[in-house]
Amino acid sequence: MRIHVLTLFPEVFAPFVETSIVGRAVEAGIVSFGFTQLREYTEDKHRSVDDRPFAGGAGMVLTCGPVFRAVEDISARCGPGLTRILLTPQGERLSQPLVWELSRQDELLLICGHYEGFDERIRTGLGVREVSIGDYVVSGGESAAVVLIDAVVRLLPGALGDAASVEEESHEGGLLEYPQYTRPRVFRGMEVPEVLISGDHAKIEAWRRAQAIERTQARRPDLLADDGPVVE
Ligand code: 6GU
């Protein structure tokens, strides 16, 4: 997979794409990145990317010109399967099914905005998919892009050492993950559940599933509603 990022702050991505799972995936050739400075597509002396909103209102708005020129230039250097994603709190909320879907694309272009928002024609005129990372506001699309990149890259074949670990994580199968323990068996009087030391694999599996369901019911009943997983 190749991931292009259009941003006013390309420098914030470096430590992230060089570290941990994402860093190893880059080294293994599973994913590669290209970062483009939006300001390189400005045409005025001040290299401005934003302007005051028509009819007034708070803050500044990202203008069409630099974004259109940059997206068109990047697209011309990409294959026909490039998926354009605009990171915005108004977008479709990122979920594990959406992350899986994005992980199956060959090439992504993540467009990060700053300031108060985008000129509406960026949404309507560029054929973008709008994605939000949750129901709260962060100041720029960069931190949202980092979340999306991390969630997608770890699903690429070979990115995680242990293939089984993806399926057992929280949100796979629509449930939160069961509780986990490691040594020591007793820590400050807190014991590891007996069943996990029993060696009875069927019993352990049943306990884990029951714990996952109980935990999901207690913390995130919304995940069990309607089209959620089948819980016996
Ligand atoms: Cl994608 N961008 C910004 N600025 N805030 C957000 C978001 C994105 N997703 C949730 N909040």
PDB file of C-alpha atoms and ligand atoms in Angstrom:
ATOM      1  CA  MET A   1       0.000   0.000   0.000  1.00  0.00           C
ATOM      2  CA  ARG A   2       1.089   3.573  -0.632  1.00  0.00           C
ATOM      3  CA  ILE A   3      -0.205   6.408   1.547  1.00  0.00           C
ATOM      4  CA  HIS A   4       0.080  10.029   0.443  1.00  0.00           C
ATOM      5  CA  VAL A   5      -0.540  12.798   2.943  1.00  0.00           C
ATOM      6  CA  LEU A   6      -1.322  16.390   1.996  1.00  0.00           C
ATOM      7  CA  THR A   7      -0.622  18.641   4.969  1.00  0.00           C
ATOM      8  CA  LEU A   8       0.698  21.974   6.209  1.00  0.00           C
ATOM      9  CA  PHE A   9       2.781  20.073   8.774  1.00  0.00           C
ATOM     10  CA  PRO A  10       4.564  17.175   7.046  1.00  0.00           C
ATOM     11  CA  GLU A  11       7.271  17.170   9.726  1.00  0.00           C
ATOM     12  CA  VAL A  12       4.940  15.884  12.447  1.00  0.00           C
ATOM     13  CA  PHE A  13       4.617  12.483  10.738  1.00  0.00           C
ATOM     14  CA  ALA A  14       8.301  11.488  10.709  1.00  0.00           C
ATOM     15  CA  PRO A  15       8.703   9.985  14.198  1.00  0.00           C
ATOM     16  CA  PHE A  16       5.405   8.180  13.864  1.00  0.00           C
ATOM     17  CA  VAL A  17       6.115   6.455  10.546  1.00  0.00           C
ATOM     18  CA  GLU A  18       9.591   5.491  11.740  1.00  0.00           C
ATOM     19  CA  THR A  19       8.458   3.805  14.972  1.00  0.00           C
ATOM     20  CA  SER A  20       6.886   0.544  16.109  1.00  0.00           C
ATOM     21  CA  ILE A  21       4.483  -1.402  13.884  1.00  0.00           C
ATOM     22  CA  VAL A  22       4.211   1.305  11.212  1.00  0.00           C
ATOM     23  CA  GLY A  23       8.001   1.777  11.141  1.00  0.00           C
ATOM     24  CA  ARG A  24       8.557  -1.952  10.754  1.00  0.00           C
ATOM     25  CA  ALA A  25       5.924  -2.162   8.002  1.00  0.00           C
ATOM     26  CA  VAL A  26       7.798   0.560   6.098  1.00  0.00           C
ATOM     27  CA  GLU A  27      11.103  -1.289   6.509  1.00  0.00           C
ATOM     28  CA  ALA A  28       9.467  -4.525   5.341  1.00  0.00           C
ATOM     29  CA  GLY A  29       8.142  -2.794   2.203  1.00  0.00           C
ATOM     30  CA  ILE A  30       4.509  -3.386   3.217  1.00  0.00           C
ATOM     31  CA  VAL A  31       3.654   0.312   3.107  1.00  0.00           C
ATOM     32  CA  SER A  32       5.333   3.461   1.822  1.00  0.00           C
ATOM     33  CA  PHE A  33       4.548   7.113   2.453  1.00  0.00           C
ATOM     34  CA  GLY A  34       4.705  10.360   0.541  1.00  0.00           C
ATOM     35  CA  PHE A  35       4.212  13.705   2.292  1.00  0.00           C
ATOM     36  CA  THR A  36       3.284  16.834   0.397  1.00  0.00           C
ATOM     37  CA  GLN A  37       3.439  20.379   1.764  1.00  0.00           C
ATOM     38  CA  LEU A  38       0.209  22.118   0.788  1.00  0.00           C
ATOM     39  CA  ARG A  39       1.976  25.503   0.763  1.00  0.00           C
ATOM     40  CA  GLU A  40       4.017  24.398  -2.248  1.00  0.00           C
ATOM     41  CA  TYR A  41       0.838  24.736  -4.289  1.00  0.00           C
ATOM     42  CA  THR A  42       0.148  28.369  -3.398  1.00  0.00           C
ATOM     43  CA  GLU A  43       0.685  31.045  -6.041  1.00  0.00           C
ATOM     44  CA  ASP A  44       0.832  34.260  -4.020  1.00  0.00           C
ATOM     45  CA  LYS A  45       3.767  35.985  -2.375  1.00  0.00           C
ATOM     46  CA  HIS A  46       2.578  35.115   1.144  1.00  0.00           C
ATOM     47  CA  ARG A  47       1.960  31.454   0.268  1.00  0.00           C
ATOM     48  CA  SER A  48      -1.462  31.686   1.885  1.00  0.00           C
ATOM     49  CA  VAL A  49      -3.748  28.682   2.052  1.00  0.00           C
ATOM     50  CA  ASP A  50      -6.740  30.211   3.842  1.00  0.00           C
ATOM     51  CA  ASP A  51      -9.000  33.256   3.668  1.00  0.00           C
ATOM     52  CA  ARG A  52     -11.891  34.892   5.529  1.00  0.00           C
ATOM     53  CA  PRO A  53     -15.320  33.297   5.018  1.00  0.00           C
ATOM     54  CA  PHE A  54     -17.787  34.981   2.647  1.00  0.00           C
ATOM     55  CA  ALA A  55     -20.592  36.685   4.603  1.00  0.00           C
ATOM     56  CA  GLY A  56     -18.495  36.627   7.763  1.00  0.00           C
ATOM     57  CA  GLY A  57     -18.158  34.177  10.600  1.00  0.00           C
ATOM     58  CA  ALA A  58     -15.440  32.990  12.934  1.00  0.00           C
ATOM     59  CA  GLY A  59     -12.008  31.898  11.777  1.00  0.00           C
ATOM     60  CA  MET A  60     -10.435  31.242   8.426  1.00  0.00           C
ATOM     61  CA  VAL A  61     -11.345  28.834   5.660  1.00  0.00           C
ATOM     62  CA  LEU A  62      -8.969  26.682   3.616  1.00  0.00           C
ATOM     63  CA  THR A  63      -9.138  27.908   0.000  1.00  0.00           C
ATOM     64  CA  CYS A  64      -9.787  25.715  -3.039  1.00  0.00           C
ATOM     65  CA  GLY A  65      -6.820  26.625  -5.250  1.00  0.00           C
ATOM     66  CA  PRO A  66      -3.864  25.033  -3.440  1.00  0.00           C
ATOM     67  CA  VAL A  67      -5.864  21.939  -2.392  1.00  0.00           C
ATOM     68  CA  PHE A  68      -7.206  21.298  -5.920  1.00  0.00           C
ATOM     69  CA  ARG A  69      -3.791  21.808  -7.536  1.00  0.00           C
ATOM     70  CA  ALA A  70      -2.060  19.569  -4.985  1.00  0.00           C
ATOM     71  CA  VAL A  71      -4.661  16.783  -5.175  1.00  0.00           C
ATOM     72  CA  GLU A  72      -4.615  16.852  -8.983  1.00  0.00           C
ATOM     73  CA  ASP A  73      -0.813  16.798  -9.068  1.00  0.00           C
ATOM     74  CA  ILE A  74      -0.575  13.886  -6.606  1.00  0.00           C
ATOM     75  CA  SER A  75      -3.362  12.024  -8.427  1.00  0.00           C
ATOM     76  CA  ALA A  76      -1.538  12.372 -11.769  1.00  0.00           C
ATOM     77  CA  ARG A  77       1.425  10.546 -10.237  1.00  0.00           C
ATOM     78  CA  CYS A  78      -0.768   7.744  -8.816  1.00  0.00           C
ATOM     79  CA  GLY A  79      -2.631   4.769 -10.201  1.00  0.00           C
ATOM     80  CA  PRO A  80      -6.360   4.950 -11.018  1.00  0.00           C
ATOM     81  CA  GLY A  81      -7.272   3.270  -7.724  1.00  0.00           C
ATOM     82  CA  LEU A  82      -6.291   6.197  -5.508  1.00  0.00           C
ATOM     83  CA  THR A  83      -8.826   6.732  -2.709  1.00  0.00           C
ATOM     84  CA  ARG A  84      -9.042  10.372  -1.622  1.00  0.00           C
ATOM     85  CA  ILE A  85      -9.901  10.911   2.021  1.00  0.00           C
ATOM     86  CA  LEU A  86     -10.685  14.253   3.600  1.00  0.00           C
ATOM     87  CA  LEU A  87     -10.175  14.226   7.356  1.00  0.00           C
ATOM     88  CA  THR A  88     -12.973  16.207   8.935  1.00  0.00           C
ATOM     89  CA  PRO A  89     -15.139  16.001  12.073  1.00  0.00           C
ATOM     90  CA  GLN A  90     -18.104  16.040   9.647  1.00  0.00           C
ATOM     91  CA  GLY A  91     -17.095  12.764   8.033  1.00  0.00           C
ATOM     92  CA  GLU A  92     -18.169   9.164   8.426  1.00  0.00           C
ATOM     93  CA  ARG A  93     -16.968   7.952  11.817  1.00  0.00           C
ATOM     94  CA  LEU A  94     -13.932   5.690  11.604  1.00  0.00           C
ATOM     95  CA  SER A  95     -14.792   2.138  12.735  1.00  0.00           C
ATOM     96  CA  GLN A  96     -13.007  -1.188  12.497  1.00  0.00           C
ATOM     97  CA  PRO A  97     -15.105  -2.257   9.440  1.00  0.00           C
ATOM     98  CA  LEU A  98     -14.158   1.008   7.688  1.00  0.00           C
ATOM     99  CA  VAL A  99     -10.497   0.471   8.632  1.00  0.00           C
ATOM    100  CA  TRP A 100     -10.651  -3.004   7.047  1.00  0.00           C
ATOM    101  CA  GLU A 101     -12.177  -1.523   3.906  1.00  0.00           C
ATOM    102  CA  LEU A 102      -9.455   1.125   3.626  1.00  0.00           C
ATOM    103  CA  SER A 103      -6.745  -1.475   4.267  1.00  0.00           C
ATOM    104  CA  ARG A 104      -7.815  -3.236   1.034  1.00  0.00           C
ATOM    105  CA  GLN A 105      -7.086  -0.159  -1.140  1.00  0.00           C
ATOM    106  CA  ASP A 106      -3.827   0.107  -3.081  1.00  0.00           C
ATOM    107  CA  GLU A 107      -3.323   3.802  -2.555  1.00  0.00           C
ATOM    108  CA  LEU A 108      -4.750   6.383  -0.162  1.00  0.00           C
ATOM    109  CA  LEU A 109      -4.476  10.163  -0.206  1.00  0.00           C
ATOM    110  CA  LEU A 110      -5.163  11.729   3.188  1.00  0.00           C
ATOM    111  CA  ILE A 111      -6.020  15.406   3.032  1.00  0.00           C
ATOM    112  CA  CYS A 112      -5.427  17.187   6.349  1.00  0.00           C
ATOM    113  CA  GLY A 113      -7.035  20.531   7.011  1.00  0.00           C
ATOM    114  CA  HIS A 114      -6.362  23.117   9.660  1.00  0.00           C
ATOM    115  CA  TYR A 115      -8.049  26.372  10.569  1.00  0.00           C
ATOM    116  CA  GLU A 116     -11.806  26.498  10.887  1.00  0.00           C
ATOM    117  CA  GLY A 117     -12.701  24.372   7.928  1.00  0.00           C
ATOM    118  CA  PHE A 118     -12.601  23.768   4.193  1.00  0.00           C
ATOM    119  CA  ASP A 119     -14.254  25.677   1.402  1.00  0.00           C
ATOM    120  CA  GLU A 120     -17.310  23.510   0.664  1.00  0.00           C
ATOM    121  CA  ARG A 121     -16.143  23.019  -2.949  1.00  0.00           C
ATOM    122  CA  ILE A 122     -13.196  20.970  -1.672  1.00  0.00           C
ATOM    123  CA  ARG A 123     -15.738  18.437  -0.362  1.00  0.00           C
ATOM    124  CA  THR A 124     -18.025  18.544  -3.368  1.00  0.00           C
ATOM    125  CA  GLY A 125     -15.588  19.062  -6.247  1.00  0.00           C
ATOM    126  CA  LEU A 126     -12.790  16.605  -5.575  1.00  0.00           C
ATOM    127  CA  GLY A 127     -14.515  13.242  -5.173  1.00  0.00           C
ATOM    128  CA  VAL A 128     -13.353  12.714  -1.606  1.00  0.00           C
ATOM    129  CA  ARG A 129     -14.521  10.352   1.080  1.00  0.00           C
ATOM    130  CA  GLU A 130     -14.938  12.273   4.355  1.00  0.00           C
ATOM    131  CA  VAL A 131     -13.727  10.524   7.508  1.00  0.00           C
ATOM    132  CA  SER A 132     -13.879  11.570  11.171  1.00  0.00           C
ATOM    133  CA  ILE A 133     -12.031   9.831  13.997  1.00  0.00           C
ATOM    134  CA  GLY A 134     -14.802  10.409  16.554  1.00  0.00           C
ATOM    135  CA  ASP A 135     -17.276  12.806  18.068  1.00  0.00           C
ATOM    136  CA  TYR A 136     -14.907  15.470  19.346  1.00  0.00           C
ATOM    137  CA  VAL A 137     -12.768  18.117  17.681  1.00  0.00           C
ATOM    138  CA  VAL A 138      -8.995  18.124  17.257  1.00  0.00           C
ATOM    139  CA  SER A 139      -7.261  21.196  15.852  1.00  0.00           C
ATOM    140  CA  GLY A 140      -5.990  19.630  12.693  1.00  0.00           C
ATOM    141  CA  GLY A 141      -6.317  16.635  10.439  1.00  0.00           C
ATOM    142  CA  GLU A 142      -2.749  15.501  11.203  1.00  0.00           C
ATOM    143  CA  SER A 143      -3.524  13.746  14.480  1.00  0.00           C
ATOM    144  CA  ALA A 144      -6.583  12.185  12.844  1.00  0.00           C
ATOM    145  CA  ALA A 145      -4.439  11.006   9.913  1.00  0.00           C
ATOM    146  CA  VAL A 146      -1.993   9.402  12.345  1.00  0.00           C
ATOM    147  CA  VAL A 147      -4.848   7.455  13.954  1.00  0.00           C
ATOM    148  CA  LEU A 148      -6.171   6.317  10.587  1.00  0.00           C
ATOM    149  CA  ILE A 149      -2.698   5.317   9.334  1.00  0.00           C
ATOM    150  CA  ASP A 150      -1.973   3.287  12.466  1.00  0.00           C
ATOM    151  CA  ALA A 151      -5.332   1.470  12.339  1.00  0.00           C
ATOM    152  CA  VAL A 152      -4.982   0.664   8.623  1.00  0.00           C
ATOM    153  CA  VAL A 153      -1.298  -0.302   8.458  1.00  0.00           C
ATOM    154  CA  ARG A 154      -1.521  -2.843  11.282  1.00  0.00           C
ATOM    155  CA  LEU A 155      -4.113  -4.771   9.233  1.00  0.00           C
ATOM    156  CA  LEU A 156      -1.895  -5.061   6.134  1.00  0.00           C
ATOM    157  CA  PRO A 157      -0.731  -8.632   5.600  1.00  0.00           C
ATOM    158  CA  GLY A 158       2.583  -9.167   7.391  1.00  0.00           C
ATOM    159  CA  ALA A 159       2.473  -5.953   9.443  1.00  0.00           C
ATOM    160  CA  LEU A 160       1.888  -7.781  12.729  1.00  0.00           C
ATOM    161  CA  GLY A 161       4.155 -10.650  13.687  1.00  0.00           C
ATOM    162  CA  ASP A 162       1.350 -12.765  15.100  1.00  0.00           C
ATOM    163  CA  ALA A 163      -1.494 -13.047  12.567  1.00  0.00           C
ATOM    164  CA  ALA A 164      -3.926 -14.417  15.152  1.00  0.00           C
ATOM    165  CA  SER A 165      -3.635 -11.324  17.308  1.00  0.00           C
ATOM    166  CA  VAL A 166      -5.666  -9.115  14.932  1.00  0.00           C
ATOM    167  CA  GLU A 167      -8.795 -11.292  15.160  1.00  0.00           C
ATOM    168  CA  GLU A 168      -8.805 -11.349  18.950  1.00  0.00           C
ATOM    169  CA  GLU A 169      -8.552  -7.622  19.489  1.00  0.00           C
ATOM    170  CA  SER A 170     -11.240  -5.298  20.730  1.00  0.00           C
ATOM    171  CA  HIS A 171     -13.755  -4.364  18.019  1.00  0.00           C
ATOM    172  CA  GLU A 172     -13.012  -7.415  15.884  1.00  0.00           C
ATOM    173  CA  GLY A 173     -16.229  -9.428  15.844  1.00  0.00           C
ATOM    174  CA  GLY A 174     -17.989  -6.396  17.320  1.00  0.00           C
ATOM    175  CA  LEU A 175     -16.974  -7.118  20.932  1.00  0.00           C
ATOM    176  CA  LEU A 176     -14.451  -5.603  23.302  1.00  0.00           C
ATOM    177  CA  GLU A 177     -11.522  -7.821  24.150  1.00  0.00           C
ATOM    178  CA  TYR A 178     -11.551 -10.202  27.134  1.00  0.00           C
ATOM    179  CA  PRO A 179      -9.285  -9.403  30.140  1.00  0.00           C
ATOM    180  CA  GLN A 180      -5.666 -10.510  29.854  1.00  0.00           C
ATOM    181  CA  TYR A 181      -3.120 -11.483  32.496  1.00  0.00           C
ATOM    182  CA  THR A 182       0.560 -12.317  32.591  1.00  0.00           C
ATOM    183  CA  ARG A 183       2.996 -13.260  35.368  1.00  0.00           C
ATOM    184  CA  PRO A 184       3.089 -13.052  38.340  1.00  0.00           C
ATOM    185  CA  ARG A 185       0.037 -15.142  39.320  1.00  0.00           C
ATOM    186  CA  VAL A 186      -0.467 -12.966  42.398  1.00  0.00           C
ATOM    187  CA  PHE A 187       0.432  -9.277  42.389  1.00  0.00           C
ATOM    188  CA  ARG A 188      -0.190  -7.268  45.602  1.00  0.00           C
ATOM    189  CA  GLY A 189      -2.881  -9.745  46.581  1.00  0.00           C
ATOM    190  CA  MET A 190      -4.650  -9.596  43.193  1.00  0.00           C
ATOM    191  CA  GLU A 191      -4.957 -13.060  41.694  1.00  0.00           C
ATOM    192  CA  VAL A 192      -5.152 -14.298  38.122  1.00  0.00           C
ATOM    193  CA  PRO A 193      -8.537 -16.038  37.497  1.00  0.00           C
ATOM    194  CA  GLU A 194      -8.205 -19.760  38.259  1.00  0.00           C
ATOM    195  CA  VAL A 195      -9.615 -20.832  34.890  1.00  0.00           C
ATOM    196  CA  LEU A 196      -6.614 -19.352  33.033  1.00  0.00           C
ATOM    197  CA  ILE A 197      -4.256 -21.656  34.900  1.00  0.00           C
ATOM    198  CA  SER A 198      -6.512 -24.719  34.501  1.00  0.00           C
ATOM    199  CA  GLY A 199      -5.110 -25.797  31.127  1.00  0.00           C
ATOM    200  CA  ASP A 200      -8.689 -26.603  30.007  1.00  0.00           C
ATOM    201  CA  HIS A 201      -8.791 -24.915  26.590  1.00  0.00           C
ATOM    202  CA  ALA A 202     -12.540 -25.264  26.005  1.00  0.00           C
ATOM    203  CA  LYS A 203     -13.253 -23.790  29.424  1.00  0.00           C
ATOM    204  CA  ILE A 204     -10.805 -20.944  28.824  1.00  0.00           C
ATOM    205  CA  GLU A 205     -12.356 -20.123  25.459  1.00  0.00           C
ATOM    206  CA  ALA A 206     -15.883 -20.110  26.978  1.00  0.00           C
ATOM    207  CA  TRP A 207     -14.710 -17.892  29.853  1.00  0.00           C
ATOM    208  CA  ARG A 208     -13.057 -15.426  27.481  1.00  0.00           C
ATOM    209  CA  ARG A 209     -16.134 -15.154  25.284  1.00  0.00           C
ATOM    210  CA  ALA A 210     -18.400 -14.677  28.315  1.00  0.00           C
ATOM    211  CA  GLN A 211     -16.044 -11.985  29.647  1.00  0.00           C
ATOM    212  CA  ALA A 212     -15.957 -10.220  26.280  1.00  0.00           C
ATOM    213  CA  ILE A 213     -19.761 -10.166  26.111  1.00  0.00           C
ATOM    214  CA  GLU A 214     -20.156  -9.068  29.742  1.00  0.00           C
ATOM    215  CA  ARG A 215     -17.591  -6.314  29.293  1.00  0.00           C
ATOM    216  CA  THR A 216     -19.197  -5.093  26.081  1.00  0.00           C
ATOM    217  CA  GLN A 217     -22.651  -5.086  27.723  1.00  0.00           C
ATOM    218  CA  ALA A 218     -21.313  -3.088  30.691  1.00  0.00           C
ATOM    219  CA  ARG A 219     -19.153  -0.575  28.821  1.00  0.00           C
ATOM    220  CA  ARG A 220     -20.436  -0.350  25.256  1.00  0.00           C
ATOM    221  CA  PRO A 221     -24.027  -1.651  25.022  1.00  0.00           C
ATOM    222  CA  ASP A 222     -24.318   0.337  21.779  1.00  0.00           C
ATOM    223  CA  LEU A 223     -22.018  -2.226  20.121  1.00  0.00           C
ATOM    224  CA  LEU A 224     -24.499  -5.012  20.889  1.00  0.00           C
ATOM    225  CA  ALA A 225     -27.527  -3.193  19.514  1.00  0.00           C
ATOM    226  CA  ASP A 226     -29.261  -4.093  16.229  1.00  0.00           C
ATOM    227  CA  ASP A 227     -26.677  -5.242  13.713  1.00  0.00           C
ATOM    228  CA  GLY A 228     -23.994  -6.125  16.271  1.00  0.00           C
ATOM    229  CA  PRO A 229     -22.528  -9.578  16.801  1.00  0.00           C
ATOM    230  CA  VAL A 230     -24.666 -12.630  17.492  1.00  0.00           C
ATOM    231  CA  VAL A 231     -24.538 -13.243  21.245  1.00  0.00           C
ATOM    232  CA  GLU A 232     -25.941 -16.507  22.562  1.00  0.00           C
TER     233      GLU A 232
HETATM  234 CL1  6GU B   1     -10.740  13.951  10.995  1.00  0.00          CL
HETATM  235  N1  6GU B   1     -10.424  16.314  12.111  1.00  0.00           N
HETATM  236  C1  6GU B   1     -10.600  17.190  13.112  1.00  0.00           C
HETATM  237  N2  6GU B   1     -10.072  18.397  13.009  1.00  0.00           N
HETATM  238  N3  6GU B   1     -11.276  16.919  14.218  1.00  0.00           N
HETATM  239  C2  6GU B   1     -11.786  15.715  14.296  1.00  0.00           C
HETATM  240  C3  6GU B   1     -11.635  14.741  13.299  1.00  0.00           C
HETATM  241  C4  6GU B   1     -10.938  15.083  12.209  1.00  0.00           C
HETATM  242  N4  6GU B   1     -12.268  13.629  13.685  1.00  0.00           N
HETATM  243  C5  6GU B   1     -12.790  13.904  14.864  1.00  0.00           C
HETATM  244  N5  6GU B   1     -12.499  15.153  15.259  1.00  0.00           N
END
